[in-house]
Tab-separated table of C-alpha atoms in Angstrom:
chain	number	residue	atom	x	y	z
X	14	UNK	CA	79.836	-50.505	81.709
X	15	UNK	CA	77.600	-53.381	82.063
X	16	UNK	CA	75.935	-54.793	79.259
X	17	UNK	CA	71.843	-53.885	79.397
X	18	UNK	CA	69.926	-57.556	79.747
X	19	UNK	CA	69.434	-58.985	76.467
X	20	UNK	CA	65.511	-59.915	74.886
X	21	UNK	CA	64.977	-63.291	74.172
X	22	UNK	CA	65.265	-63.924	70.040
X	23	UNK	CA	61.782	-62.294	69.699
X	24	UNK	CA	60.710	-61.526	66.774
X	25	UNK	CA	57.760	-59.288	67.041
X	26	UNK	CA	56.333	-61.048	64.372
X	27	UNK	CA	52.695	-60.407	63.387
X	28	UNK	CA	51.524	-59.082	67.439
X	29	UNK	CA	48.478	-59.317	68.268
X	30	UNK	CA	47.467	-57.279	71.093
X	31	UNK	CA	43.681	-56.908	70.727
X	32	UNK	CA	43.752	-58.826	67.311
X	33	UNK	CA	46.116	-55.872	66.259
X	34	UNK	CA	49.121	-56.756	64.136
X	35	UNK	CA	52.045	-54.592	64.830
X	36	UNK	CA	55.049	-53.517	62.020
X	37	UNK	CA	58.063	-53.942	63.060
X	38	UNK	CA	59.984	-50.603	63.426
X	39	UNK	CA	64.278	-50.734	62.517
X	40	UNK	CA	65.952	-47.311	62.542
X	41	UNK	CA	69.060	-47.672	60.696
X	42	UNK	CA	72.213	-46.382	62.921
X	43	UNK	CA	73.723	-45.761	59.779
X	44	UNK	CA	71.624	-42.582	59.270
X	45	UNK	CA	72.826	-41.427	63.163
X	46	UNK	CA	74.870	-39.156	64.598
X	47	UNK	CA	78.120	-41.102	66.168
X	48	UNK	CA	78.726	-38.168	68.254
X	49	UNK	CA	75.816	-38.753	70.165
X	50	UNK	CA	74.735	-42.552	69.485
X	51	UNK	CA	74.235	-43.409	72.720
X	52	UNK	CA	71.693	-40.499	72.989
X	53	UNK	CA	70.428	-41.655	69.880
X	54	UNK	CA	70.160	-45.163	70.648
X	55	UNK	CA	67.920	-44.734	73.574
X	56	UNK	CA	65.919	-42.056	72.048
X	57	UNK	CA	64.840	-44.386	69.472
X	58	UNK	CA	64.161	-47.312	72.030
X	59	UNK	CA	62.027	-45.367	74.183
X	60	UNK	CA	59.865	-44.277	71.108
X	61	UNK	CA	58.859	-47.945	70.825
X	62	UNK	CA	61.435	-49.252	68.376
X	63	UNK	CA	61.525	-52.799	68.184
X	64	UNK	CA	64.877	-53.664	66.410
X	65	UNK	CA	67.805	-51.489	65.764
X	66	UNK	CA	69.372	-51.993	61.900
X	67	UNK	CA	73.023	-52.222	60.942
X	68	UNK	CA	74.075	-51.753	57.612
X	69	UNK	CA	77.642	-53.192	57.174
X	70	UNK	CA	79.275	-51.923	53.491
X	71	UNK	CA	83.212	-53.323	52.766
X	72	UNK	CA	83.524	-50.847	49.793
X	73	UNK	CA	83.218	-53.544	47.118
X	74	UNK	CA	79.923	-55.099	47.292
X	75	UNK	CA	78.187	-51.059	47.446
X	76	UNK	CA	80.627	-48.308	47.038
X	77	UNK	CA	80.538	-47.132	50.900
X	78	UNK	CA	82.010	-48.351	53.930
X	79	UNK	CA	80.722	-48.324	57.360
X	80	UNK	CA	81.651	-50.358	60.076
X	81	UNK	CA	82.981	-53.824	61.579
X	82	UNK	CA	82.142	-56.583	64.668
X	83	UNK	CA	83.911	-54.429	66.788
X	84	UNK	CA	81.563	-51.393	66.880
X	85	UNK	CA	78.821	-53.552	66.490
X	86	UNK	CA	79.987	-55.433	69.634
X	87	UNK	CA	80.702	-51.750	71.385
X	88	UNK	CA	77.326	-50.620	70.564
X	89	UNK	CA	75.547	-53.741	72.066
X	90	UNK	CA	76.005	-52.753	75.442
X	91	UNK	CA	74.020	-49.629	74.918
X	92	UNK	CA	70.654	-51.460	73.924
X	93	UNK	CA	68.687	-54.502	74.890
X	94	UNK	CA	66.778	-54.323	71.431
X	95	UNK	CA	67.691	-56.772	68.681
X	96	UNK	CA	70.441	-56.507	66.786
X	97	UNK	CA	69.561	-56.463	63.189
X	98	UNK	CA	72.322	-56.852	60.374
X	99	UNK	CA	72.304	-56.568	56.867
X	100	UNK	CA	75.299	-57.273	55.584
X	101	UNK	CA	76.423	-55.405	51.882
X	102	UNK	CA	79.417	-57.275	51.451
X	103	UNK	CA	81.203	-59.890	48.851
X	104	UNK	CA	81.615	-63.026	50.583
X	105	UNK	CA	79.441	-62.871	53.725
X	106	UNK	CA	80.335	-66.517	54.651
X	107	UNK	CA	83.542	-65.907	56.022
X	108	UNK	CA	82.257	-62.956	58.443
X	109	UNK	CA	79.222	-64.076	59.864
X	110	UNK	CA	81.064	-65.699	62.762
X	111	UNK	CA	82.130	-62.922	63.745
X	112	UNK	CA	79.115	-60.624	63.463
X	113	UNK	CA	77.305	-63.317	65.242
X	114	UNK	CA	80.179	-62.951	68.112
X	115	UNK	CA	79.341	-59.350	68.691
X	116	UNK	CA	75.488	-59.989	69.558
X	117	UNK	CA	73.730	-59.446	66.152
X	118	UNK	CA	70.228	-61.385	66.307
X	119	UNK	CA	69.436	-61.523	62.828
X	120	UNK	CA	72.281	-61.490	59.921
X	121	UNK	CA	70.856	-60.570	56.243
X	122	UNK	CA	73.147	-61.351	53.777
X	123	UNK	CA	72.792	-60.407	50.070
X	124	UNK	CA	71.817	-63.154	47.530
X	125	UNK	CA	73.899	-61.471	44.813
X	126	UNK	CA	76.863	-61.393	47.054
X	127	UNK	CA	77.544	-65.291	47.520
X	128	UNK	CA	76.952	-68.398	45.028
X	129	UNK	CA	76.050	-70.459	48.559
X	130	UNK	CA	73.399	-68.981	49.991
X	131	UNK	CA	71.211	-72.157	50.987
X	132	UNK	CA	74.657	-73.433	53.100
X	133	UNK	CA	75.103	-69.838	54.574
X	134	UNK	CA	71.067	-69.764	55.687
X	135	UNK	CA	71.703	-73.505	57.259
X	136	UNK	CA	75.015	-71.970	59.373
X	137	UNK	CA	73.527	-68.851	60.532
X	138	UNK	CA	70.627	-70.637	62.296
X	139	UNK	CA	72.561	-73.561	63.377
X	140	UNK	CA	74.278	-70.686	65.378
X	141	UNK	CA	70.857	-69.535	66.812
X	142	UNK	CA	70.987	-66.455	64.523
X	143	UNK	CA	67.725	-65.580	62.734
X	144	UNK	CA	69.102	-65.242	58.821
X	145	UNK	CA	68.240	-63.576	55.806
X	146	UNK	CA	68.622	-63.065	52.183
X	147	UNK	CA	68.577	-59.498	51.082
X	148	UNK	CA	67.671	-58.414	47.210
X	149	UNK	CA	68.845	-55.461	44.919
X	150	UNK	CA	66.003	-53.956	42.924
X	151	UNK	CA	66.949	-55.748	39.529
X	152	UNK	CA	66.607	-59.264	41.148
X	153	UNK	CA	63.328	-61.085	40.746
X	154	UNK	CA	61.458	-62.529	43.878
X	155	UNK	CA	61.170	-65.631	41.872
X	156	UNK	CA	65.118	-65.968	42.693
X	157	UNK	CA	64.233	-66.496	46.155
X	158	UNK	CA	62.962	-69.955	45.363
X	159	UNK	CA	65.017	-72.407	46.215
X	160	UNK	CA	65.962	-71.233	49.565
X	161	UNK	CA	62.465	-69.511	51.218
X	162	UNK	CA	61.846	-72.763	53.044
X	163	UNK	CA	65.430	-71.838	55.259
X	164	UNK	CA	65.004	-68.119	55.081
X	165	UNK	CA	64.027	-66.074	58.453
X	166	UNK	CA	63.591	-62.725	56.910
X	167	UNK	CA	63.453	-61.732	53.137
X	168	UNK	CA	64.944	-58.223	52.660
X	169	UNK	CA	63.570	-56.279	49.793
X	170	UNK	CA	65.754	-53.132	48.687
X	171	UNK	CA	63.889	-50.396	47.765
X	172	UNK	CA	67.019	-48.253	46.475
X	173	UNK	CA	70.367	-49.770	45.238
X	174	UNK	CA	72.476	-50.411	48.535
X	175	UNK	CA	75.402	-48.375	49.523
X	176	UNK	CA	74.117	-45.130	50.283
X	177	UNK	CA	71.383	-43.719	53.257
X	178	UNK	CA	68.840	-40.799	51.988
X	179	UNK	CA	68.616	-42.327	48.301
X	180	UNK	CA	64.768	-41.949	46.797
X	181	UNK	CA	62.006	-44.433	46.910
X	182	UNK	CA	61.658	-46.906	43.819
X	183	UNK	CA	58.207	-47.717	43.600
X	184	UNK	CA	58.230	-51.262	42.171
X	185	UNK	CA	59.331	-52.382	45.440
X	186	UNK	CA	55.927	-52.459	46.485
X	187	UNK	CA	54.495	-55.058	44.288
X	188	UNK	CA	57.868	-56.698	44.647
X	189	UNK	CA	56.577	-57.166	48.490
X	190	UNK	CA	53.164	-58.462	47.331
X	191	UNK	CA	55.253	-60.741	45.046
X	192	UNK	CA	57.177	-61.902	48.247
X	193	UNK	CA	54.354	-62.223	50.206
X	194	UNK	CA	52.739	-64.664	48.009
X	195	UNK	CA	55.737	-66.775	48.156
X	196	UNK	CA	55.885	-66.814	51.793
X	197	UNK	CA	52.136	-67.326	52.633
X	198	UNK	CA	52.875	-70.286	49.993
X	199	UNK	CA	55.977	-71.751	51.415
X	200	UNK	CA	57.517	-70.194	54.844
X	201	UNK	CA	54.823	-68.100	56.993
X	202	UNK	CA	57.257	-67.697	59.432
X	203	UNK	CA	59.303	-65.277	57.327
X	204	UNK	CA	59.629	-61.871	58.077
X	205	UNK	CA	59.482	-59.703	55.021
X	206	UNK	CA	61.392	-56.035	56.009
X	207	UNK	CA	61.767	-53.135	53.432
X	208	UNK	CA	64.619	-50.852	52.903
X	209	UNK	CA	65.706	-47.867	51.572
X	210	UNK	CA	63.643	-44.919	51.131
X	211	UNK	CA	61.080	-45.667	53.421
X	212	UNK	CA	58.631	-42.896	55.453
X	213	UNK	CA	55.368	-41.595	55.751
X	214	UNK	CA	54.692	-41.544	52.060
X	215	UNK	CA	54.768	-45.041	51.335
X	216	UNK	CA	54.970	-47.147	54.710
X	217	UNK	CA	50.978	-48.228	54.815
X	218	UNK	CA	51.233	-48.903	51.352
X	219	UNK	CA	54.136	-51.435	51.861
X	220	UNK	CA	52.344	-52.538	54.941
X	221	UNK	CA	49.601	-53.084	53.218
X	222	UNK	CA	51.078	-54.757	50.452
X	223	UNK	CA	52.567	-57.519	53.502
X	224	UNK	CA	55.645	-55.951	54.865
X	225	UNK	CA	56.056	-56.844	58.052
X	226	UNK	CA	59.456	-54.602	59.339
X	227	UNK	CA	60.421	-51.133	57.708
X	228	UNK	CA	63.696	-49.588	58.193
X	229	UNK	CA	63.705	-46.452	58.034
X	230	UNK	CA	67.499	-44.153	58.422
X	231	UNK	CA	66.673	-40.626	57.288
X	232	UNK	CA	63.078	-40.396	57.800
X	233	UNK	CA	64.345	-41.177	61.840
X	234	UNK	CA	67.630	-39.588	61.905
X	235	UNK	CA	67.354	-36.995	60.059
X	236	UNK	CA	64.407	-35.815	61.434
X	237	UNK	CA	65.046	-32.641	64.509
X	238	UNK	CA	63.621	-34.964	66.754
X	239	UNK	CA	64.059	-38.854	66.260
X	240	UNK	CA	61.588	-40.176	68.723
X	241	UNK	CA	58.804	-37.883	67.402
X	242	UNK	CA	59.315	-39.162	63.849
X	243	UNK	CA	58.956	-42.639	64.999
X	244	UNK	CA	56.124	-42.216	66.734
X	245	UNK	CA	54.429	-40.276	63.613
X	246	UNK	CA	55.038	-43.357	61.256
X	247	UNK	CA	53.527	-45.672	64.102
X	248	UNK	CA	50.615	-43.110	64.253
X	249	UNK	CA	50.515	-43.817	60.197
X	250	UNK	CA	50.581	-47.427	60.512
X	251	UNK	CA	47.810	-47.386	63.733
């Protein structure tokens, strides 16, 4: 099967069609059926998804395990759209070759999970890979300090990572205002994306508050029909 043709690194930061910004929109494949992921993977795409989000777990970092480069690199002939990874796992510098290899766009990389992140930011975009740094719910923004100036995207978690489905915690939201003070401060390139728990009960507020990308597993997934459920929390966001 040949591979779809690949977008450019683009990434749909802060559109502006008509002076509109637009959210970014990242279903999680975690939250999809693998029976039918092709299916799903285009369903999503049509509905005007603009990245798709891949949660890699090794089982010791969060207590779940998902999947490797390989599927990753399976799954990226199925879909032009970027390639978004967020990597729950100890010691992300010794994979993100690899992940890289199979045609992720963007690696996220947790800041509790490796005592190097300002080296691992420098690598991933001397390999032309947008990175990121990921936090739990107990780390402070403030954390973030040191590195923001190297830092593509700042992931804030919304539930502790490891599981899809887990409920809302609603201090991520001034967590995102804190982050988006520190970005308008230091790195206004940086996207800020949200998390965990995410739907049409709290995505304008984080919006609002200066997300710029929501991931969202269940509340696509898990929905009868993905694409409608999309389309609803672009409707929200309109």
């Amino acid at each position: 099967m040949q591979s779809p043709p690949r977008r450019p690194l683009n990434d749909f930061h802060r559109l502006r069609p008509n002076g509109v910004d637009v959210t970014i929109l990242a279903p999680s494949l975690l939250s999809a059926d693998f029976a039918r992921i092709a299916e799903q993977i285009a369903c999503v795409q049509e509905a005007g998804a603009q990245y798709l989000h891949l949660d890699v777990m090794d089982g010791r970092f969060v207590p779940n395990i998902t999947w490797g480069p390989k599927i990753i690199g399976d799954l990226r002939r199925l879909s032009p759209l970027v390639f978004d990874a967020h990597l729950m796992i100890v010691e992300p510098e010794r994979y993100v070759d690899d992940f890289r290899e199979a045609g992720c766009d963007r690696i996220t990389f947790h800041l509790e999970a490796t005592p190097h992140a300002e080296r691992l930011l420098v690598h991933l975009r001397s390999m032309g890979v947008k990175a990121g740094i990921a936090i739990c719910p107990q780390t402070p923004v403030g954390m973030l300090q040191d590195v923001i100036e190297n830092c593509d995207t700042v992931l804030v978690m919304s539930v502790n990572p490891g599981f899809s489905g887990q409920k809302f915690i609603p201090h991520a939201i001034e967590k995102v205002r804190e982050a988006r003070a520190l970005i308008d401060g230091r790195n206004v390139e940086c996207l800020i994306e949200v998390d965990g728990g995410v739907g049409e009960g709290n995505a304008r507020a984080l919006v609002e508050a200066g997300a710029d990308a929501l991931v969202m597993g269940a509340t696509v997934f898990g929905a009868p029909d993905p694409a409608v459920a999309l389309r609803r929390i672009r409707a929200l966001l309109a």
